[in-house]
Coordinates of C-alpha atoms in Angstrom, one line a residue:
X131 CA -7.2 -70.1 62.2
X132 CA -9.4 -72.7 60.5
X133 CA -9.1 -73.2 57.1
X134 CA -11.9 -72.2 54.8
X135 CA -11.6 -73.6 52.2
X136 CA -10.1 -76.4 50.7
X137 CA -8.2 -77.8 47.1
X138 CA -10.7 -79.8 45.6
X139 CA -14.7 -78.4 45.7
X140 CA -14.1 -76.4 48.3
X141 CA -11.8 -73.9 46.8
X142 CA -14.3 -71.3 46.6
X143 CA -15.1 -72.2 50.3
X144 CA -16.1 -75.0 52.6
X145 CA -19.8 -75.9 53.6
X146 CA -19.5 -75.2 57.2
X147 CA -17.9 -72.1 57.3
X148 CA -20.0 -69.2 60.3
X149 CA -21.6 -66.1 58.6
X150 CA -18.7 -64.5 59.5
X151 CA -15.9 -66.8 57.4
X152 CA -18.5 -66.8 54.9
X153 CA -18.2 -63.4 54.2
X154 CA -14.4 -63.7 54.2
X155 CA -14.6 -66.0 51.8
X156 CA -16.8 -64.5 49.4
X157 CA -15.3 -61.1 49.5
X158 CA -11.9 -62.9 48.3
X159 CA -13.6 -64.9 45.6
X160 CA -14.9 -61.3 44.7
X161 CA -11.4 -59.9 44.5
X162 CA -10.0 -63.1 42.6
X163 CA -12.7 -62.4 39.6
X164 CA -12.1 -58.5 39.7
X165 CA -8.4 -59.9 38.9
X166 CA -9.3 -62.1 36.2
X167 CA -11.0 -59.3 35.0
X168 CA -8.2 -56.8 35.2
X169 CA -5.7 -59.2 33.4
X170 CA -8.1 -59.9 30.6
X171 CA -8.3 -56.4 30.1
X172 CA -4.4 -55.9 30.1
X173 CA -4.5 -59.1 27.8
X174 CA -6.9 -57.4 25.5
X175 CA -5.0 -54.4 25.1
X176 CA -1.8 -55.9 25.4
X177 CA -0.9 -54.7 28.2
X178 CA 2.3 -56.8 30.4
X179 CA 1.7 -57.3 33.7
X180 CA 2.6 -59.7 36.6
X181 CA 0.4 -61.6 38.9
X182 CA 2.9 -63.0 41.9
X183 CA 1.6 -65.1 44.6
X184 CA 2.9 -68.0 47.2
X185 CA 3.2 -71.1 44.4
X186 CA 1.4 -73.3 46.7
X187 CA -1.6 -70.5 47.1
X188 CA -5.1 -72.2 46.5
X189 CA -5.4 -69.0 44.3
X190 CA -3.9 -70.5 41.3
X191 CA -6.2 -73.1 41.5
X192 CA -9.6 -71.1 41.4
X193 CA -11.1 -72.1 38.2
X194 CA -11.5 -68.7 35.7
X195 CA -7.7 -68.2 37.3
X196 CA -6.5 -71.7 36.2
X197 CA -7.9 -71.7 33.1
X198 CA -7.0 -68.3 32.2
X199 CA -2.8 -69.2 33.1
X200 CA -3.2 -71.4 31.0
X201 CA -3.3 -68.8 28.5
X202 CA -0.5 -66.8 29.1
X203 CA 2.3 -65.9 27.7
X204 CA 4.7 -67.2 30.3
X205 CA 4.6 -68.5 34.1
X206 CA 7.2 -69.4 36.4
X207 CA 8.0 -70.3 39.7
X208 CA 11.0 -69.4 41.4
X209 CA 12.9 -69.7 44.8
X210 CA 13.8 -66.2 46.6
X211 CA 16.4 -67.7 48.2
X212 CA 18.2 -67.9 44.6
X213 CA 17.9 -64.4 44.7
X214 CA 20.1 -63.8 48.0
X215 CA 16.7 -64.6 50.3
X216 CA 17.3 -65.8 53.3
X217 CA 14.6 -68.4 52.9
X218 CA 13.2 -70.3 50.0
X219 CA 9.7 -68.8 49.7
X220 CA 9.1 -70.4 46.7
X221 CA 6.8 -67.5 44.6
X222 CA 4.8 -68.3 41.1
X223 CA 4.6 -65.4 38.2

């Protein structure tokens, strides 16, 4: 499939995308504030927790995401294959 969106000012979506991608897209921008949401609430009451994702995943990138790793306590990125993986899959917490 096409991509939609991109790194720079499209990471919330490209320009182009059919009624149909756009939906996709904005019903995962949805789900990426309800998490930046859930782990300021964690935050608040100090709660640990774990956001994992691909380390190359646009996700980290979205801004209220970015900003708000920039807070934590600790983030990482490590290679499963370190971990007896088959593969490298390299993975960001």
């Amino acid at each position: 499939p096409a991509p939609l969106r991109d790194s720079g000012d499209g990471i919330r979506g490209l320009s182009d995308l059919t009624a149909k991608e756009q939906k996709r897209v904005n019903d995962a921008n949805s789900m990426v504030l309800w998490v930046v949401e859930l782990v300021q609430a964690c935050t608040a009451c100090s709660v640990p927790l774990i956001l994992e994702n691909p380390a190359s995943s646009r996700l980290w990138k979205v801004p209220p995401l970015a900003s708000l790793m920039q807070s934590c306590a600790s983030n990482g990125i490590f290679d499963a294959c370190a971990y007896g993986s088959p593969w490298r899959k390299r993975t960001r917490l």
